[in-house]
Amino acid sequence: MSSPKPLEDKVLDILLSNAGSYVSGAEIASALGVSRMAVSKAVNNLKKKGHVIRSHPRLGYCYIDTDDLLYLEEYLRDLSTRLRYRVVYFEEATSTQDIARSLANAGVEEGTIVIAEKQSCGRGRLGRDWISPPGGLWFTIILRPPIPPSKITLLSLLTGCAVALGIMDITGLNPRLKWPNDVLLDEKKTAGILVEAVTETDLIKYAFVGIGVNVNNEIPREIADIATSVSQELGRRVSRVALMRAILKRLEELYTKLVYGYVDHIIKVWKSLSSTLGKRVVVYLSEKDKVEGLAIDVDSEGLLIVKTDEGKLVKIYFGDIIHLRHKTYSG
Ligand code: BTN
């Protein structure tokens, strides 16, 4: 038996089906058989999650279903985050990673976001290409985390968490993480994260946190069995502005934890979203070298611990992991 829909979701449905027009609190309250106060509370929670909803004392509430990334910075103003997000927008870029690097060298502040409607040379992890057609979210955030370079995996893990939680906040879907930071919906890749850094002795001078989310874009047929988009899983288009706000809000919360040294919190959140732990995996360390076993844990630096069939514990620093379907080991 499926559990009843929370009030927040029912209010969202009404607002979405009237997107762009005002619906009064009284109308929503009577349609759902609840008080106007309950409606107002639900709307506030939706706003906190990232949805853009205008409130008017007489007219009620209006869902702003905008996809216009050109004005993103305006929509980020009320987020009241410690990090001041500034947006540099491009209709087309080679890779937002490269532009972010030049801007950082030119002295832009931490929190600067480079975003593009499409990328011609999008880069993925492990030297792969990243297909970035219109309709997705392709952006890089410039950060200066006060951590040694050896801890950069934590930044990569927390970004995966922020993207997964942001998608959850806006859509109610249940994204999971494949170590270190692939965001999966229905076990198919929906978002990927590429963290690059410029280091100076034992400090990270800049980190370029590149995030690619398949949102409303088409998934090429060649990768349809391994990749999906948020809209495909949800069955409707999603406001990229709302999703951006939700991801950036979650990122700020988790990044603050990293800055203040609450590493345990980050690991705990990652584990709660993990699809990898408890699964049998193969980790390709290079073309010739692989490790196979059960993914049993993630340590305090974010490294994956795999227990091989011989009972050896192997720490994985990086690599491409594959989840095996059948659990043939239960140690
Ligand atoms: C992965 O391989 O999973 C990481 C994909 C990262 C893609 C993003 S899109 C924005 C930024 N610019 C790039 O060229 N890559 C990252």
CSV table of C-alpha atoms and ligand atoms in Angstrom, one decimal:
chain,number,residue,atom,x,y,z
A,1,MET,CA,0.0,0.0,0.0
A,2,SER,CA,1.5,3.4,-0.9
A,3,SER,CA,1.6,6.0,1.8
A,4,PRO,CA,-0.6,9.1,1.3
A,5,LYS,CA,1.0,12.1,-0.4
A,6,PRO,CA,2.4,14.7,2.0
A,7,LEU,CA,0.5,18.0,2.0
A,8,GLU,CA,3.5,19.8,0.6
A,9,ASP,CA,3.4,17.6,-2.5
A,10,LYS,CA,-0.3,18.2,-2.9
A,11,VAL,CA,0.2,22.0,-2.6
A,12,LEU,CA,3.0,21.8,-5.1
A,13,ASP,CA,0.8,19.9,-7.6
A,14,ILE,CA,-1.8,22.7,-7.5
A,15,LEU,CA,0.8,25.4,-7.8
A,16,LEU,CA,2.5,23.7,-10.7
A,17,SER,CA,-0.7,23.1,-12.6
A,18,ASN,CA,-1.3,26.9,-12.3
A,19,ALA,CA,2.3,27.9,-12.8
A,20,GLY,CA,2.5,31.6,-13.8
A,21,SER,CA,-0.9,32.5,-12.2
A,22,TYR,CA,-1.9,33.2,-8.7
A,23,VAL,CA,-4.0,30.8,-6.7
A,24,SER,CA,-5.4,32.0,-3.4
A,25,GLY,CA,-4.6,30.3,-0.1
A,26,ALA,CA,-8.3,29.8,0.5
A,27,GLU,CA,-8.8,28.0,-2.8
A,28,ILE,CA,-5.9,25.6,-2.1
A,29,ALA,CA,-7.1,25.1,1.5
A,30,SER,CA,-10.6,24.2,0.4
A,31,ALA,CA,-9.4,21.9,-2.4
A,32,LEU,CA,-7.3,20.0,0.0
A,33,GLY,CA,-9.6,20.2,3.0
A,34,VAL,CA,-6.9,21.9,5.3
A,35,SER,CA,-6.5,25.3,6.9
A,36,ARG,CA,-5.0,28.3,5.2
A,37,MET,CA,-2.4,28.2,7.8
A,38,ALA,CA,-1.4,24.7,6.8
A,39,VAL,CA,-1.2,25.9,3.2
A,40,SER,CA,1.0,28.8,4.1
A,41,LYS,CA,3.3,26.5,6.1
A,42,ALA,CA,3.6,24.1,3.2
A,43,VAL,CA,4.4,26.9,0.8
A,44,ASN,CA,7.1,28.2,3.1
A,45,ASN,CA,8.7,24.7,3.2
A,46,LEU,CA,8.6,24.5,-0.5
A,47,LYS,CA,10.3,27.9,-0.8
A,48,LYS,CA,13.0,26.8,1.7
A,49,LYS,CA,13.7,23.8,-0.5
A,50,GLY,CA,14.4,26.0,-3.5
A,51,HIS,CA,11.1,26.4,-5.3
A,52,VAL,CA,10.4,29.9,-6.6
A,53,ILE,CA,7.0,30.9,-5.3
A,54,ARG,CA,5.7,34.5,-5.1
A,55,SER,CA,3.3,35.3,-2.3
A,56,HIS,CA,0.8,38.2,-2.5
A,57,PRO,CA,-1.4,39.2,0.4
A,58,ARG,CA,-4.5,39.4,-1.7
A,59,LEU,CA,-3.9,37.1,-4.7
A,60,GLY,CA,-2.2,34.2,-3.0
A,61,TYR,CA,0.6,32.2,-4.4
A,62,CYS,CA,2.2,31.9,-7.8
A,63,TYR,CA,4.7,29.3,-8.9
A,64,ILE,CA,7.5,30.8,-11.1
A,65,ASP,CA,8.3,27.9,-13.3
A,66,THR,CA,11.3,29.6,-14.9
A,67,ASP,CA,14.1,28.0,-16.8
A,68,ASP,CA,15.8,31.2,-17.5
A,69,LEU,CA,19.4,30.8,-16.4
A,70,LEU,CA,20.4,34.3,-17.7
A,71,TYR,CA,18.8,35.8,-14.6
A,72,LEU,CA,20.0,33.1,-12.3
A,73,GLU,CA,21.9,35.5,-10.0
A,74,GLU,CA,18.7,37.4,-9.3
A,75,TYR,CA,17.0,34.2,-8.2
A,76,LEU,CA,19.9,33.3,-5.9
A,77,ARG,CA,19.7,36.6,-4.0
A,78,ASP,CA,17.3,35.4,-1.3
A,79,LEU,CA,19.2,32.2,-0.5
A,80,SER,CA,21.0,34.0,2.3
A,81,THR,CA,24.0,31.7,2.1
A,82,ARG,CA,27.4,32.5,3.7
A,83,LEU,CA,29.0,31.9,0.3
A,84,ARG,CA,28.1,34.8,-2.0
A,85,TYR,CA,27.1,33.1,-5.3
A,86,ARG,CA,27.9,35.2,-8.4
A,87,VAL,CA,26.9,34.0,-11.8
A,88,VAL,CA,28.8,34.2,-15.1
A,89,TYR,CA,26.5,33.0,-17.8
A,90,PHE,CA,27.3,31.7,-21.3
A,91,GLU,CA,25.0,30.6,-24.0
A,92,GLU,CA,27.7,28.3,-25.2
A,93,ALA,CA,31.1,27.4,-23.7
A,94,THR,CA,33.9,25.0,-24.4
A,95,SER,CA,34.0,23.8,-20.8
A,96,THR,CA,32.9,25.7,-17.8
A,97,GLN,CA,35.9,24.2,-16.0
A,98,ASP,CA,38.3,26.0,-18.3
A,99,ILE,CA,36.5,29.3,-18.0
A,100,ALA,CA,36.4,29.0,-14.2
A,101,ARG,CA,40.1,28.4,-14.2
A,102,SER,CA,40.8,31.6,-16.2
A,103,LEU,CA,38.4,33.6,-14.0
A,104,ALA,CA,40.1,32.3,-10.8
A,105,ASN,CA,43.5,33.3,-12.2
A,106,ALA,CA,42.0,36.8,-12.9
A,107,GLY,CA,41.0,37.0,-9.2
A,108,VAL,CA,37.3,36.4,-9.0
A,109,GLU,CA,35.8,35.6,-5.6
A,110,GLU,CA,35.0,32.2,-4.1
A,111,GLY,CA,31.4,31.3,-4.9
A,112,THR,CA,31.6,32.4,-8.5
A,113,ILE,CA,29.5,30.1,-10.7
A,114,VAL,CA,30.2,29.7,-14.4
A,115,ILE,CA,27.2,28.3,-16.2
A,116,ALA,CA,26.5,27.5,-19.8
A,117,GLU,CA,23.4,26.4,-21.7
A,118,LYS,CA,25.6,24.0,-23.7
A,119,GLN,CA,29.3,23.0,-23.8
A,120,SER,CA,31.2,22.0,-26.9
A,121,CYS,CA,34.1,20.3,-25.0
A,122,GLY,CA,32.5,19.2,-21.7
A,123,ARG,CA,34.8,17.1,-19.6
A,124,GLY,CA,34.0,14.1,-17.4
A,125,ARG,CA,36.0,12.2,-14.8
A,126,LEU,CA,38.9,10.0,-15.9
A,127,GLY,CA,39.5,11.9,-19.1
A,128,ARG,CA,36.1,11.2,-20.6
A,129,ASP,CA,34.0,13.5,-22.7
A,130,TRP,CA,30.8,14.9,-21.1
A,131,ILE,CA,27.9,15.4,-23.5
A,132,SER,CA,26.3,18.7,-22.6
A,133,PRO,CA,23.3,19.7,-24.9
A,134,PRO,CA,20.8,22.4,-24.1
A,135,GLY,CA,18.3,21.7,-21.3
A,136,GLY,CA,20.7,20.4,-18.7
A,137,LEU,CA,22.6,22.1,-16.0
A,138,TRP,CA,26.3,22.5,-16.8
A,139,PHE,CA,28.2,24.6,-14.3
A,140,THR,CA,31.4,25.1,-12.3
A,141,ILE,CA,31.7,26.7,-8.8
A,142,ILE,CA,35.0,28.2,-7.7
A,143,LEU,CA,35.8,27.4,-4.1
A,144,ARG,CA,38.8,27.8,-1.8
A,145,PRO,CA,38.4,25.1,0.8
A,146,PRO,CA,40.7,25.5,3.7
A,147,ILE,CA,41.7,21.8,3.6
A,148,PRO,CA,44.9,20.0,2.5
A,149,PRO,CA,44.9,18.6,-1.1
A,150,SER,CA,44.8,15.0,0.4
A,151,LYS,CA,41.2,15.7,1.6
A,152,ILE,CA,39.8,16.8,-1.7
A,153,THR,CA,37.8,13.5,-2.0
A,154,LEU,CA,35.6,14.9,0.8
A,155,LEU,CA,34.7,17.9,-1.4
A,156,SER,CA,33.8,15.6,-4.2
A,157,LEU,CA,31.6,13.4,-2.0
A,158,LEU,CA,29.8,16.4,-0.4
A,159,THR,CA,29.0,17.8,-3.8
A,160,GLY,CA,27.5,14.5,-4.8
A,161,CYS,CA,25.3,14.7,-1.7
A,162,ALA,CA,24.3,18.3,-2.4
A,163,VAL,CA,23.2,17.3,-6.0
A,164,ALA,CA,21.3,14.2,-4.8
A,165,LEU,CA,19.5,16.1,-2.0
A,166,GLY,CA,18.7,19.1,-4.3
A,167,ILE,CA,17.1,16.8,-6.8
A,168,MET,CA,15.2,15.1,-3.9
A,169,ASP,CA,14.0,18.5,-2.5
A,170,ILE,CA,12.6,19.7,-5.8
A,171,THR,CA,11.2,16.5,-7.2
A,172,GLY,CA,10.6,14.1,-4.4
A,173,LEU,CA,12.6,11.5,-6.3
A,174,ASN,CA,15.0,9.2,-4.5
A,175,PRO,CA,18.5,9.7,-6.0
A,176,ARG,CA,21.4,7.5,-4.8
A,177,LEU,CA,25.1,7.9,-5.0
A,178,LYS,CA,27.6,5.6,-6.7
A,179,TRP,CA,31.1,6.2,-5.2
A,180,PRO,CA,32.5,8.7,-5.3
A,181,ASN,CA,29.8,11.0,-6.6
A,182,ASP,CA,27.8,9.7,-9.5
A,183,VAL,CA,24.1,10.6,-8.9
A,184,LEU,CA,21.8,7.8,-9.9
A,185,LEU,CA,18.1,7.6,-10.5
A,186,ASP,CA,16.8,4.1,-10.9
A,187,GLU,CA,20.5,3.0,-11.0
A,188,LYS,CA,21.1,5.1,-14.1
A,189,LYS,CA,23.5,8.1,-14.1
A,190,THR,CA,21.7,11.4,-13.9
A,191,ALA,CA,24.5,13.7,-12.7
A,192,GLY,CA,28.3,13.7,-12.6
A,193,ILE,CA,30.8,15.8,-10.7
A,194,LEU,CA,34.3,16.7,-11.7
A,195,VAL,CA,36.5,18.3,-9.1
A,196,GLU,CA,39.8,19.9,-10.3
A,197,ALA,CA,42.2,21.9,-8.2
A,198,VAL,CA,45.1,24.2,-8.2
A,199,THR,CA,47.3,23.4,-5.2
A,200,GLU,CA,50.1,25.4,-3.5
A,201,THR,CA,52.4,23.5,-1.1
A,202,ASP,CA,49.9,22.0,1.3
A,203,LEU,CA,46.9,24.1,0.5
A,204,ILE,CA,44.2,24.1,-2.2
A,205,LYS,CA,44.4,27.5,-3.9
A,206,TYR,CA,41.3,26.9,-6.0
A,207,ALA,CA,38.9,24.0,-6.4
A,208,PHE,CA,36.8,23.9,-9.6
A,209,VAL,CA,33.7,22.0,-8.7
A,210,GLY,CA,32.1,21.0,-12.0
A,211,ILE,CA,28.5,19.7,-11.9
A,212,GLY,CA,26.6,18.3,-14.8
A,213,VAL,CA,23.0,17.3,-14.4
A,214,ASN,CA,20.7,15.8,-17.0
A,215,VAL,CA,17.6,17.8,-16.3
A,216,ASN,CA,15.3,18.5,-19.3
A,217,ASN,CA,17.8,17.5,-22.0
A,218,GLU,CA,17.4,14.4,-24.3
A,219,ILE,CA,19.6,11.4,-23.4
A,220,PRO,CA,21.4,10.2,-26.5
A,221,ARG,CA,20.2,6.7,-27.6
A,222,GLU,CA,23.7,5.2,-27.3
A,223,ILE,CA,23.7,5.7,-23.6
A,224,ALA,CA,20.0,5.4,-22.8
A,225,ASP,CA,20.5,2.1,-20.9
A,226,ILE,CA,23.1,3.7,-18.5
A,227,ALA,CA,21.9,7.3,-18.2
A,228,THR,CA,18.7,9.1,-17.5
A,229,SER,CA,17.5,12.7,-16.8
A,230,VAL,CA,15.5,14.2,-14.0
A,231,SER,CA,12.6,15.0,-16.3
A,232,GLN,CA,12.5,11.5,-17.7
A,233,GLU,CA,12.3,9.9,-14.3
A,234,LEU,CA,9.7,12.5,-13.1
A,235,GLY,CA,7.6,12.5,-16.2
A,236,ARG,CA,7.5,16.3,-16.4
A,237,ARG,CA,9.9,19.2,-17.1
A,238,VAL,CA,11.7,20.6,-14.1
A,239,SER,CA,12.5,24.3,-13.4
A,240,ARG,CA,16.3,24.4,-13.8
A,241,VAL,CA,16.3,27.6,-11.7
A,242,ALA,CA,14.5,25.9,-8.8
A,243,LEU,CA,16.9,22.9,-9.1
A,244,MET,CA,19.9,25.2,-9.1
A,245,ARG,CA,18.7,27.0,-6.0
A,246,ALA,CA,18.1,23.7,-4.2
A,247,ILE,CA,21.5,22.3,-5.1
A,248,LEU,CA,23.3,25.5,-4.1
A,249,LYS,CA,21.5,25.6,-0.8
A,250,ARG,CA,22.5,22.1,0.0
A,251,LEU,CA,26.0,22.6,-1.2
A,252,GLU,CA,26.4,25.6,1.0
A,253,GLU,CA,25.2,23.7,4.1
A,254,LEU,CA,27.6,20.8,3.5
A,255,TYR,CA,30.5,22.9,2.4
A,256,THR,CA,30.2,24.9,5.7
A,257,LYS,CA,30.5,21.6,7.5
A,258,LEU,CA,33.7,20.8,5.7
A,259,VAL,CA,35.1,24.3,6.4
A,260,TYR,CA,34.4,23.9,10.1
A,261,GLY,CA,35.8,20.3,10.2
A,262,TYR,CA,32.6,18.3,10.6
A,263,VAL,CA,33.8,15.6,8.4
A,264,ASP,CA,31.8,12.9,10.2
A,265,HIS,CA,28.6,14.7,9.2
A,266,ILE,CA,29.5,14.6,5.5
A,267,ILE,CA,30.4,10.9,5.6
A,268,LYS,CA,27.1,10.2,7.4
A,269,VAL,CA,25.0,12.0,4.8
A,270,TRP,CA,27.0,10.3,2.0
A,271,LYS,CA,26.4,6.8,3.5
A,272,SER,CA,22.7,7.5,3.9
A,273,LEU,CA,22.5,8.2,0.2
A,274,SER,CA,24.9,5.5,-1.0
A,275,SER,CA,23.9,2.9,-3.5
A,276,THR,CA,27.4,1.4,-3.5
A,277,LEU,CA,27.8,0.2,0.1
A,278,GLY,CA,26.8,-3.4,0.6
A,279,LYS,CA,27.1,-4.1,-3.1
A,280,ARG,CA,29.6,-6.3,-4.9
A,281,VAL,CA,31.8,-4.1,-7.1
A,282,VAL,CA,34.6,-4.1,-9.6
A,283,VAL,CA,36.9,-1.2,-9.4
A,284,TYR,CA,39.0,-0.5,-12.5
A,285,LEU,CA,42.2,1.3,-11.3
A,286,SER,CA,43.7,1.3,-14.7
A,287,GLU,CA,43.2,-0.6,-18.0
A,288,LYS,CA,45.0,-3.7,-16.5
A,289,ASP,CA,44.4,-3.4,-12.8
A,290,LYS,CA,41.1,-4.1,-11.1
A,291,VAL,CA,39.9,-4.9,-7.6
A,292,GLU,CA,36.7,-7.0,-7.1
A,293,GLY,CA,34.9,-7.5,-3.8
A,294,LEU,CA,32.2,-6.1,-1.5
A,295,ALA,CA,32.0,-2.4,-0.9
A,296,ILE,CA,31.9,-2.3,2.9
A,297,ASP,CA,32.7,1.3,4.0
A,298,VAL,CA,33.9,4.8,3.3
A,299,ASP,CA,36.6,6.1,5.6
A,300,SER,CA,37.0,9.5,7.2
A,301,GLU,CA,38.8,10.8,4.1
A,302,GLY,CA,36.0,9.6,1.8
A,303,LEU,CA,38.0,6.6,0.4
A,304,LEU,CA,36.0,3.5,-0.5
A,305,ILE,CA,37.0,0.3,1.3
A,306,VAL,CA,36.5,-3.0,-0.6
A,307,LYS,CA,36.8,-6.4,1.0
A,308,THR,CA,38.1,-8.9,-1.5
A,309,ASP,CA,37.0,-12.6,-1.6
A,310,GLU,CA,40.4,-13.4,0.1
A,311,GLY,CA,39.3,-11.1,3.0
A,312,LYS,CA,41.8,-8.4,2.1
A,313,LEU,CA,40.7,-4.8,2.8
A,314,VAL,CA,41.6,-2.5,-0.1
A,315,LYS,CA,41.3,1.3,0.0
A,316,ILE,CA,40.2,2.9,-3.2
A,317,TYR,CA,41.5,6.4,-3.9
A,318,PHE,CA,40.1,6.8,-7.3
A,319,GLY,CA,38.9,4.7,-10.2
A,320,ASP,CA,35.8,3.7,-12.1
A,321,ILE,CA,33.5,1.4,-10.2
A,322,ILE,CA,30.9,-1.0,-11.5
A,323,HIS,CA,28.1,-2.3,-9.3
A,324,LEU,CA,27.6,-6.0,-9.9
A,325,ARG,CA,24.0,-7.1,-9.9
A,326,HIS,CA,24.3,-10.2,-7.9
A,327,LYS,CA,25.5,-10.3,-4.3
A,328,THR,CA,27.5,-13.5,-4.3
A,329,TYR,CA,29.3,-12.7,-1.1
A,330,SER,CA,28.0,-11.8,2.3
A,331,GLY,CA,31.0,-11.4,4.7
B,1,BTN,C1,31.6,12.7,-14.6
B,1,BTN,O1,32.4,12.2,-15.4
B,1,BTN,O2,30.8,12.1,-14.0
B,1,BTN,C2,31.8,14.2,-14.3
B,1,BTN,C3,31.0,15.1,-15.2
B,1,BTN,C4,31.2,16.5,-15.0
B,1,BTN,C5,30.5,17.4,-16.0
B,1,BTN,C6,30.5,18.9,-15.6
B,1,BTN,S1,29.4,19.8,-16.7
B,1,BTN,C7,30.1,21.3,-16.0
B,1,BTN,C8,31.5,21.1,-15.8
B,1,BTN,N1,32.2,21.4,-17.1
B,1,BTN,C9,32.8,20.3,-17.6
B,1,BTN,O3,33.5,20.3,-18.7
B,1,BTN,N2,32.6,19.3,-16.9
B,1,BTN,C10,31.8,19.6,-15.7
